[in-house]
PDB file of C-alpha atoms in Angstrom:
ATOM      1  CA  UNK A 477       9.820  -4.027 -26.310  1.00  0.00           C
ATOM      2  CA  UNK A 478       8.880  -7.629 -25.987  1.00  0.00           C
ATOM      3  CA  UNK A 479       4.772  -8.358 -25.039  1.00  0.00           C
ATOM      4  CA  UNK A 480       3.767 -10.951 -22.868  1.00  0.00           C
ATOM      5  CA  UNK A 481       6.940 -10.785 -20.489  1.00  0.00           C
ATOM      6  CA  UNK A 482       7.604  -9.862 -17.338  1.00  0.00           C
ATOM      7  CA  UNK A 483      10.951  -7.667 -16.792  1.00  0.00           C
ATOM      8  CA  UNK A 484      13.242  -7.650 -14.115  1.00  0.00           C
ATOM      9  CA  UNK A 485      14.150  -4.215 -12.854  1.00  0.00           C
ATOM     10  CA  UNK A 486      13.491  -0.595 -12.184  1.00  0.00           C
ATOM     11  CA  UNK A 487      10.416   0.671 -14.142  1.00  0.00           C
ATOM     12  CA  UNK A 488      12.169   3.961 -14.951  1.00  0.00           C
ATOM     13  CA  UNK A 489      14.901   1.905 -17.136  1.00  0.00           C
ATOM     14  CA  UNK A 490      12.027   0.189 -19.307  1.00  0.00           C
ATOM     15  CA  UNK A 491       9.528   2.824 -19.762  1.00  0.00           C
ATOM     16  CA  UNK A 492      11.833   4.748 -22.002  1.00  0.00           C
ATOM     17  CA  UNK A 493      12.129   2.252 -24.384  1.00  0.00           C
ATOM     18  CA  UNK A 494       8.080   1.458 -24.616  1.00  0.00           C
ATOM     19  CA  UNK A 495       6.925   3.275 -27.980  1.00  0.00           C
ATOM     20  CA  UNK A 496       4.812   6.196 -28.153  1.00  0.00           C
ATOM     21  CA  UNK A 497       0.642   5.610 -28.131  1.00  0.00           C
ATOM     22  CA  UNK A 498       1.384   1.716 -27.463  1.00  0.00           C
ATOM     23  CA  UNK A 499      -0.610   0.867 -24.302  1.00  0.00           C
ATOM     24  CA  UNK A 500      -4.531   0.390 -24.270  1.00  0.00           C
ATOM     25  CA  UNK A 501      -4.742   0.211 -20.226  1.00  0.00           C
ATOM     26  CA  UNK A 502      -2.263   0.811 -17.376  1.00  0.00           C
ATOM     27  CA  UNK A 503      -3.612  -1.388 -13.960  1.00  0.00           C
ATOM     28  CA  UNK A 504      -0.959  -0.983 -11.250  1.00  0.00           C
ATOM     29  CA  UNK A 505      -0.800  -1.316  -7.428  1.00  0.00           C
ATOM     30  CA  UNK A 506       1.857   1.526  -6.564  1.00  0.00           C
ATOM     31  CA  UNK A 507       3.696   0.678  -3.220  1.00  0.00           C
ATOM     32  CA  UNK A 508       2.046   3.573  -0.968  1.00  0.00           C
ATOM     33  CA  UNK A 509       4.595   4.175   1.311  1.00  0.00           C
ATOM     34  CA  UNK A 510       2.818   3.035   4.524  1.00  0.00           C
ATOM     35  CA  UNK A 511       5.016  -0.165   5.911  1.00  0.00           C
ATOM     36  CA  UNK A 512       7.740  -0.562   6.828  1.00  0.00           C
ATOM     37  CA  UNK A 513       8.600  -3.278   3.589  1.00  0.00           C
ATOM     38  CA  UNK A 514      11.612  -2.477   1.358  1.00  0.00           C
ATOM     39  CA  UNK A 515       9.825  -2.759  -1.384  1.00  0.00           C
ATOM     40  CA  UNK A 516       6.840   0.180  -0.297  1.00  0.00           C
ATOM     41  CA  UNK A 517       8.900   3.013  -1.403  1.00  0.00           C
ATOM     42  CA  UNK A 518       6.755   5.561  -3.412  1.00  0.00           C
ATOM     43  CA  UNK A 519       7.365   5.952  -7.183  1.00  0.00           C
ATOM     44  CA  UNK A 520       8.455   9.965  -8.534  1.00  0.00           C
ATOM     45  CA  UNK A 521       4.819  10.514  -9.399  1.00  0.00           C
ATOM     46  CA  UNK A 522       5.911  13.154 -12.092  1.00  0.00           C
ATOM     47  CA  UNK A 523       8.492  11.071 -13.585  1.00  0.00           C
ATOM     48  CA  UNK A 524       5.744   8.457 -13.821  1.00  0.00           C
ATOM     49  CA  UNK A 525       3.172  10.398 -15.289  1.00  0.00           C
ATOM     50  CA  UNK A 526       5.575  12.097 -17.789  1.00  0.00           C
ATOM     51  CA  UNK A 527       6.274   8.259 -19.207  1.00  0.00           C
ATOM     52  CA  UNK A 528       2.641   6.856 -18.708  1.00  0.00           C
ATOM     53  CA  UNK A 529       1.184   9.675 -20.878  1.00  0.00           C
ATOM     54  CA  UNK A 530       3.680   8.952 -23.102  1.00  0.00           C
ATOM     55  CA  UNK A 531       3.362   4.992 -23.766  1.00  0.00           C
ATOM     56  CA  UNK A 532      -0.840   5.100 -23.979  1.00  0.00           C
ATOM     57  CA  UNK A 533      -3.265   6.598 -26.181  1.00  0.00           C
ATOM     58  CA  UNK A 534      -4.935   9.472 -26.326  1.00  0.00           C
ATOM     59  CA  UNK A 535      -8.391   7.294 -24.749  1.00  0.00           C
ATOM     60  CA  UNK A 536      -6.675   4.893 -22.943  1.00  0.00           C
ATOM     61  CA  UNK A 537      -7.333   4.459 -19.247  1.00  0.00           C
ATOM     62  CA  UNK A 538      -4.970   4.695 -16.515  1.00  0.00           C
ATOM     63  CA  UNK A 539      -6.033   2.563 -13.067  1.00  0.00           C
ATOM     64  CA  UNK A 540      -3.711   2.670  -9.754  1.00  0.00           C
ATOM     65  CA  UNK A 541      -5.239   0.693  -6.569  1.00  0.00           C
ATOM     66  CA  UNK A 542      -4.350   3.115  -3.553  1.00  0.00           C
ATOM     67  CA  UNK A 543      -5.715   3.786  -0.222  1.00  0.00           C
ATOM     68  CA  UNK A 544      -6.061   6.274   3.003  1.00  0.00           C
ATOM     69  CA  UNK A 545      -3.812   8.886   2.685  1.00  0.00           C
ATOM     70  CA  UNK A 546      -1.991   7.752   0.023  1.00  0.00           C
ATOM     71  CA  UNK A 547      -4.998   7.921  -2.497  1.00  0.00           C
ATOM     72  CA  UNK A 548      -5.077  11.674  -2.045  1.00  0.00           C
ATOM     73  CA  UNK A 549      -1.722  12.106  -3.048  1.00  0.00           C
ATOM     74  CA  UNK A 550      -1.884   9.895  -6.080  1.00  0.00           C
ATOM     75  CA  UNK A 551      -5.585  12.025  -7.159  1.00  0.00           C
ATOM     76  CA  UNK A 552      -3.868  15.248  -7.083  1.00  0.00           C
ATOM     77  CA  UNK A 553      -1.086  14.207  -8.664  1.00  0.00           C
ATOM     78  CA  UNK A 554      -3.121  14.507 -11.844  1.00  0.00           C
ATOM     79  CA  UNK A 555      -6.394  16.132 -11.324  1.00  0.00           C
ATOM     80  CA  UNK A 556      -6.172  17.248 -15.223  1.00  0.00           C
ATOM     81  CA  UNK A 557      -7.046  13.312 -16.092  1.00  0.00           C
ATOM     82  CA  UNK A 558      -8.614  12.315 -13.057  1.00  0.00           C
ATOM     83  CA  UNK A 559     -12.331  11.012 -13.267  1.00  0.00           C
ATOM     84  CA  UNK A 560     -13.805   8.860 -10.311  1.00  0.00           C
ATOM     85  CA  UNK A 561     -13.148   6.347  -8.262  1.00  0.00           C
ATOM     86  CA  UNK A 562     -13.942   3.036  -7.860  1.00  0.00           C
ATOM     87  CA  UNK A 563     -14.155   1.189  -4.463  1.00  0.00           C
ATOM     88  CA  UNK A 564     -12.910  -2.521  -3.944  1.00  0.00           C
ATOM     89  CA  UNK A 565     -14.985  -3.622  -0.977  1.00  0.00           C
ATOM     90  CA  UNK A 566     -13.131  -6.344   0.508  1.00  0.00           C
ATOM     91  CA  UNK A 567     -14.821  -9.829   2.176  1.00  0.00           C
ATOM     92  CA  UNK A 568     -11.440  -9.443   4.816  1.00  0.00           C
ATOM     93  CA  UNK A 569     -10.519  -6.914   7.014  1.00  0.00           C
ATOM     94  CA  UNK A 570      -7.180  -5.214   7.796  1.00  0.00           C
ATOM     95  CA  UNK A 571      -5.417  -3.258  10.567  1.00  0.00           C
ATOM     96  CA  UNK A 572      -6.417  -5.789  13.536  1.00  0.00           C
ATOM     97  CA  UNK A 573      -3.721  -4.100  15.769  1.00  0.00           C
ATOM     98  CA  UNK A 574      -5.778  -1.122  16.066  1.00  0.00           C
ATOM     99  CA  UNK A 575      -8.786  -2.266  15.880  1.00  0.00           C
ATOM    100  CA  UNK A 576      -9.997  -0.297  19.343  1.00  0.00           C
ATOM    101  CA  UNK A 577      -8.598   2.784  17.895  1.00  0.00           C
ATOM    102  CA  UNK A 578      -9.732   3.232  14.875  1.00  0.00           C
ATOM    103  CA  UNK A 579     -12.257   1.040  12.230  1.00  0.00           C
ATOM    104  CA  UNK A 580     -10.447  -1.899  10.149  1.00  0.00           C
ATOM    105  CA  UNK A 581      -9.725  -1.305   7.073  1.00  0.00           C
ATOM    106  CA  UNK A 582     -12.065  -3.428   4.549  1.00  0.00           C
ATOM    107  CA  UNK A 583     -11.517  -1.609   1.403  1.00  0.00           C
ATOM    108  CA  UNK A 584      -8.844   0.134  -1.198  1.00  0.00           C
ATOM    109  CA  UNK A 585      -9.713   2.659  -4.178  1.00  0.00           C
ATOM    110  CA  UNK A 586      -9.102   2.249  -7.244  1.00  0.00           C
ATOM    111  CA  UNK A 587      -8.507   5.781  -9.443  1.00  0.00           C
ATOM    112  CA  UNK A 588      -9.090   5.865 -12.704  1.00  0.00           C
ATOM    113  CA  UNK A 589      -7.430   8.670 -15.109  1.00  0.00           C
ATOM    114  CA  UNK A 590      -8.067   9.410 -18.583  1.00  0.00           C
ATOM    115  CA  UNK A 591      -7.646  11.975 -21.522  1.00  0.00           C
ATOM    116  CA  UNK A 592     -10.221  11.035 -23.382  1.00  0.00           C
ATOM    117  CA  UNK A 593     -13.359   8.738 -22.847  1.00  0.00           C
ATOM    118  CA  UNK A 594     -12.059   4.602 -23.135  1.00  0.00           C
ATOM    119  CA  UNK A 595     -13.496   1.952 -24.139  1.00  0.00           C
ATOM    120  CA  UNK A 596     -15.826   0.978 -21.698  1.00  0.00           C
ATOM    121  CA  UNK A 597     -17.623  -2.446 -21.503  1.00  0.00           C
ATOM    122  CA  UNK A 598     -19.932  -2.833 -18.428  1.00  0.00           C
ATOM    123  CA  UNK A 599     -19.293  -6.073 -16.561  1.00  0.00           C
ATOM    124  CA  UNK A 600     -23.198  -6.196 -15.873  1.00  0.00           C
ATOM    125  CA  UNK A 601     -24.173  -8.933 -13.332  1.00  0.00           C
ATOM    126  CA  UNK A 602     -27.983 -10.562 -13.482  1.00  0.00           C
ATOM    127  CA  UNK A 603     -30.491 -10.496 -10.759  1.00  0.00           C
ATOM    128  CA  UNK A 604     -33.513 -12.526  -9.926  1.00  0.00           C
ATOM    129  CA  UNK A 605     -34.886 -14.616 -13.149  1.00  0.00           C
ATOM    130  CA  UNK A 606     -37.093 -12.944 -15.447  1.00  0.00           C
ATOM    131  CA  UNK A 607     -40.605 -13.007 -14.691  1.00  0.00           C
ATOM    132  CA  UNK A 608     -44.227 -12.673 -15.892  1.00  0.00           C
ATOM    133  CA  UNK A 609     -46.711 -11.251 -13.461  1.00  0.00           C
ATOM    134  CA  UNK A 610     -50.668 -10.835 -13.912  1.00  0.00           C
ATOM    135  CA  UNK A 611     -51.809  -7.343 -13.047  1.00  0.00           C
ATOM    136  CA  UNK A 612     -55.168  -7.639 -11.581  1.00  0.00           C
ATOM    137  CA  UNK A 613     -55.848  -4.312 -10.696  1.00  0.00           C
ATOM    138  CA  UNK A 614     -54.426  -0.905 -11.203  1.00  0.00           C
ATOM    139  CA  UNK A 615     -54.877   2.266  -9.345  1.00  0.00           C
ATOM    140  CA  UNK A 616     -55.009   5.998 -11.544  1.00  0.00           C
ATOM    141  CA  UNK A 617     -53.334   9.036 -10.580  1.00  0.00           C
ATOM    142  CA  UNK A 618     -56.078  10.735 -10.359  1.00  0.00           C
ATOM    143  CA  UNK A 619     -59.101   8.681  -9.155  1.00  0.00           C
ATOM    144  CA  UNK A 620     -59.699   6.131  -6.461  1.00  0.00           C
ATOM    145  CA  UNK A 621     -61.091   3.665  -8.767  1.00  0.00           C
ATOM    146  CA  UNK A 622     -59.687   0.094  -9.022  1.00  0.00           C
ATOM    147  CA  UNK A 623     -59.877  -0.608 -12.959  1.00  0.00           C
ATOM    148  CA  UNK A 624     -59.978  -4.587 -13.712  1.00  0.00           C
ATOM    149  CA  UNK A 625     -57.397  -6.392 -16.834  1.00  0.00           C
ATOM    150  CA  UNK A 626     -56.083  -9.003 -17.414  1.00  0.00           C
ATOM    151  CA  UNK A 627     -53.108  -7.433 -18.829  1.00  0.00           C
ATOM    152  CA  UNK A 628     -49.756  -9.227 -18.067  1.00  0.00           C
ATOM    153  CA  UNK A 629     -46.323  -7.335 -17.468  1.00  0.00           C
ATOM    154  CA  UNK A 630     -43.200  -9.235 -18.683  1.00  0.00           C
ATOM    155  CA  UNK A 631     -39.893  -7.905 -16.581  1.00  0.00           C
ATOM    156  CA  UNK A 632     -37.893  -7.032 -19.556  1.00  0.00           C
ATOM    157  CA  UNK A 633     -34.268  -7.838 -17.996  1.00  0.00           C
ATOM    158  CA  UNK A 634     -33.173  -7.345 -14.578  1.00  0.00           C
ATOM    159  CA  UNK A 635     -29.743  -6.558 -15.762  1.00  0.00           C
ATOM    160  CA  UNK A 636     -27.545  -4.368 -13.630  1.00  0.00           C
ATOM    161  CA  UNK A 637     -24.852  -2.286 -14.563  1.00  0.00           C
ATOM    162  CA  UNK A 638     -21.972  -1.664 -12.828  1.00  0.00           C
ATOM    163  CA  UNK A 639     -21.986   0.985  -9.569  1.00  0.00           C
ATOM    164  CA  UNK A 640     -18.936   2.639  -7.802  1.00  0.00           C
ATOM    165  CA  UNK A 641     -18.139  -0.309  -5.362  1.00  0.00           C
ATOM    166  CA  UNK A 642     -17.367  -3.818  -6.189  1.00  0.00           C
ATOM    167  CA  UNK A 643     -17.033  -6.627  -4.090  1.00  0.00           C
ATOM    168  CA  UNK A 644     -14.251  -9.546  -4.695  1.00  0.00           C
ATOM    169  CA  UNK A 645     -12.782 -11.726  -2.317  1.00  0.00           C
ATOM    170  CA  UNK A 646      -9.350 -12.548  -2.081  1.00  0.00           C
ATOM    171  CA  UNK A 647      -7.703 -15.303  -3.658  1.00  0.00           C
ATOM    172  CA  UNK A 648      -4.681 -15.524  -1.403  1.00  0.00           C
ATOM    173  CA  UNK A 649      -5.660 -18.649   0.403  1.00  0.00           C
ATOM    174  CA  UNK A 650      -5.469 -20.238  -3.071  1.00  0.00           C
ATOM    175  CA  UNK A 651      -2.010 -18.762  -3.876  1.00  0.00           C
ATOM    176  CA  UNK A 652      -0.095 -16.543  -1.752  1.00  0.00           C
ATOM    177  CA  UNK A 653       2.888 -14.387  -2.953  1.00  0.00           C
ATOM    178  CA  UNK A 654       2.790 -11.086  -1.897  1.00  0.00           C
ATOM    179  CA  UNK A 655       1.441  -9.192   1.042  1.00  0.00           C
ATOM    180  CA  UNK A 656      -0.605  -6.675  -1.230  1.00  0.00           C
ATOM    181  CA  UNK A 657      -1.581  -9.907  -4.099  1.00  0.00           C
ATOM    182  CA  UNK A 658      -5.120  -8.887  -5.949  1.00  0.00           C
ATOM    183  CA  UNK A 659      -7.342 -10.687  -6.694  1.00  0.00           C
ATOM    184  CA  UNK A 660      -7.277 -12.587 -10.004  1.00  0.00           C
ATOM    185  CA  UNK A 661     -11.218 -11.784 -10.657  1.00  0.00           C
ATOM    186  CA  UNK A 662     -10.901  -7.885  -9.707  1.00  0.00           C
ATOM    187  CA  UNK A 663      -8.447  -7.624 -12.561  1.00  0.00           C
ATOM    188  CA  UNK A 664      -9.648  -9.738 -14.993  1.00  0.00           C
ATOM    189  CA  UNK A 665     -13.321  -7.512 -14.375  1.00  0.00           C
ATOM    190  CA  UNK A 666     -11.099  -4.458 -14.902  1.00  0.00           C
ATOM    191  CA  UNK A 667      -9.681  -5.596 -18.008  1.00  0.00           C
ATOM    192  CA  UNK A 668     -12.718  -6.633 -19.665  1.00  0.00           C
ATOM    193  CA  UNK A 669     -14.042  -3.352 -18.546  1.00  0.00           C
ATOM    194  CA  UNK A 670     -11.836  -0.694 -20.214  1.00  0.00           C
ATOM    195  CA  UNK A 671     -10.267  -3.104 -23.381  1.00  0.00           C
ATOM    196  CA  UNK A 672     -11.021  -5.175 -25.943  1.00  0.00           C
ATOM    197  CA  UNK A 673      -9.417  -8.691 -26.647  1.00  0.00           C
ATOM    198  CA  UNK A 674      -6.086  -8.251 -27.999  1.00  0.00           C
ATOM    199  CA  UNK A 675      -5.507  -4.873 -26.208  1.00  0.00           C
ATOM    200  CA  UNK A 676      -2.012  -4.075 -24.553  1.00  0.00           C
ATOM    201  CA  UNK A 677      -2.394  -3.822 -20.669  1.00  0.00           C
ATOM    202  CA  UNK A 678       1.124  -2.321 -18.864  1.00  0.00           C
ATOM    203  CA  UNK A 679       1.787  -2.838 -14.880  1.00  0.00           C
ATOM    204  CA  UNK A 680       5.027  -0.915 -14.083  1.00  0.00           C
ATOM    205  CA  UNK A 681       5.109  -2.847 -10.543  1.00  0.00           C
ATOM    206  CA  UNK A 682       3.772  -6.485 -11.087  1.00  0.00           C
ATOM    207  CA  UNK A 683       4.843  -7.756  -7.438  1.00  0.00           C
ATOM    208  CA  UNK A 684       3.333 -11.588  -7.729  1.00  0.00           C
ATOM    209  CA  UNK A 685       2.643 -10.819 -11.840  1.00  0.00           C
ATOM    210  CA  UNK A 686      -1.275 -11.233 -11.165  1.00  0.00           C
ATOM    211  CA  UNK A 687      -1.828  -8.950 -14.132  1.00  0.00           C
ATOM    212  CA  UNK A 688      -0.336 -11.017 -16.124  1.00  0.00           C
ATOM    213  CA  UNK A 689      -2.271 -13.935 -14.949  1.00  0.00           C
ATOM    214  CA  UNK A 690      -5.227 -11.711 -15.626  1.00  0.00           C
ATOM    215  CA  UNK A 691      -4.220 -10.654 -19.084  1.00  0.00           C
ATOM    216  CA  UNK A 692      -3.580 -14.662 -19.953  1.00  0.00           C
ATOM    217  CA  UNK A 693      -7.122 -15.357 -18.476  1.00  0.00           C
ATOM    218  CA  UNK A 694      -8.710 -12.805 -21.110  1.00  0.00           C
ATOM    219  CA  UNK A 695      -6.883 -13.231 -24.106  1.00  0.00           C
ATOM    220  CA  UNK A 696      -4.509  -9.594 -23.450  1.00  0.00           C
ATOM    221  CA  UNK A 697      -1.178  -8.902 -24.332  1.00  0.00           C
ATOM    222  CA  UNK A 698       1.261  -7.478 -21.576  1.00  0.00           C
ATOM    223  CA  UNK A 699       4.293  -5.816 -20.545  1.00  0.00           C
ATOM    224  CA  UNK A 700       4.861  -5.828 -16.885  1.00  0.00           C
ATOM    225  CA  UNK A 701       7.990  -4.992 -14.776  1.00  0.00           C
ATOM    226  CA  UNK A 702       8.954  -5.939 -11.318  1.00  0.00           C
ATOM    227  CA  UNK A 703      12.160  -4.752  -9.494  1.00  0.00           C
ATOM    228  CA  UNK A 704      12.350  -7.304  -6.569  1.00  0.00           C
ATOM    229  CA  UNK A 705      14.515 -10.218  -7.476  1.00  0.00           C
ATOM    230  CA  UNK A 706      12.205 -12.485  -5.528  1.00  0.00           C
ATOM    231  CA  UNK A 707       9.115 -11.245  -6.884  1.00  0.00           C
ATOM    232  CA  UNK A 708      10.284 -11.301 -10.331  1.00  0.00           C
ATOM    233  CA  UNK A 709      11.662 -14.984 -10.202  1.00  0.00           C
ATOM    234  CA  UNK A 710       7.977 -16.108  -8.371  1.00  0.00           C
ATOM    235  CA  UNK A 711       5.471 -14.409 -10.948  1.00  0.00           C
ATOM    236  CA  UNK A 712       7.845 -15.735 -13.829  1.00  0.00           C
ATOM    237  CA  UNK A 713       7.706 -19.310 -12.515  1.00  0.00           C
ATOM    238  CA  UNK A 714       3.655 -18.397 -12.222  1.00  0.00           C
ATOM    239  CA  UNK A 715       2.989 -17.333 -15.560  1.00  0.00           C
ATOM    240  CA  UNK A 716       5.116 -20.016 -17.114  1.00  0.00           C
ATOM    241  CA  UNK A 717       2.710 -23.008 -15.378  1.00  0.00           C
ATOM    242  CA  UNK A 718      -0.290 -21.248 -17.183  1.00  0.00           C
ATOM    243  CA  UNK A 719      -1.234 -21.843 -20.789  1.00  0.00           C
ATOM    244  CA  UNK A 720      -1.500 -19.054 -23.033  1.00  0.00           C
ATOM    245  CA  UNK A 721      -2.671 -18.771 -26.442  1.00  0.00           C
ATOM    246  CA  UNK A 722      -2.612 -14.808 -26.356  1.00  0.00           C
ATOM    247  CA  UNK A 723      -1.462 -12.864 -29.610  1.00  0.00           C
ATOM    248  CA  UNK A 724       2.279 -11.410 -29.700  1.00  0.00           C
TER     249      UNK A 724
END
């Protein structure tokens, strides 16, 4: 199949004709069932999982966004390659309707699969700048007694690296095109986490094509398929505005 193009139609028509041990990620936001949109009509999770095992490698990781219930569903759909989670904290809230039954719902999961270990580069962010301090005094373990230096103590880094939850906020005010859109940051953190430059990145239901966007951003190829007309035609026109210079 063609890289770097979004496809119109039903995943299940173009996943058969991916090669074997040809995709370095999978990122996909799986409709979960839980409004009343035509388009949120859950997948044949064995079907899918037959073909997705199929089209990556052997330590390529898999990555569907899900939430409450649905992300319980989707986990034991494959606890064989299921690992952890991670958690998209959220700077907006959802569910405002029920909002005095129940909390609002301010985050989604993110469920990572894989048969063997990825590639993993930590997105680490940077904390205060690095300092040099002047210990004056120091206490011992074992004694009361204040011993005097003039030693100094360099902070070596104050690097972090990444934890479970993650915090992005939403770039729909910027660009709105779908009611479940992701943020253009989350995904481009994602795929600079688990690939390399050049790496093929698959999204089996690219709604506004933000992955694509993404993989553009950070020099990936892609092969993404939508089966709304409307969403198709939108992330096409998207991706077309956007300079690319990504290998085919």
């Amino acid at each position: 199949m063609e890289v770097n193009k979004i496809y119109h139609g039903d995943c299940f028509d173009f996943l058969p004709l991916m090669e074997d041990n040809s995709v370095d990620l999978v990122l996909i936001d799986l409709p979960f069932g839980t409004t009343r949109a035509k388009w949120d009509i859950p997948l044949d999770l064995d079907k899918l999982w037959s073909e997705l095992i199929r089209v990556t490698k052997s330590n390529s990781a898999i990555l569907m966004f899900s939430q409450a219930p649905y992300d319980k569903v989707l986990a034991s759909s494959n606890m064989k390659m299921f690992r952890y989670e991670i958690i998209w904290s959220k700077t907006h809230a959802t569910g405002h309707l029920n909002a005095m039954k129940m909390p609002m719902k301010s985050h989604e999961n993110i469920l990572v699969f894989y048969k063997k270990l990825p590639v993993y580069n930590p997105q680490k962010t940077y904390g205060h700048k690095l300092k040099t301090v002047k210990a004056e005094s120091r206490k011992t373990a074992e004694t009361t007694i204040y011993n005097k230096h003039d030693k100094h103590i360099d902070y070596a880094s104050t690097e972090r690296y990444p934890r479970s939850v993650v915090r992005f906020a939403s770039d729909r005010q910027k660009l709105s095109l779908h009611e479940t859109q992701k943020p253009i940051d989350l995904l481009e953190y994602f795929i600079r986490t688990y690939t390399n430059e050049g790496a093929l990145v698959l999204d089996t239901c690219s709604g506004s094509g933000s992955l694509a966007a993404a993989c553009i951003n950070t020099n990936r190829r892609f092969i993404c398929m939508e089966k709304d007309e409307n969403f198709h035609r939108l992330s096409v026109e998207r991706i077309e505005q956007m300079p690319t210079s990504i290998q085919k």
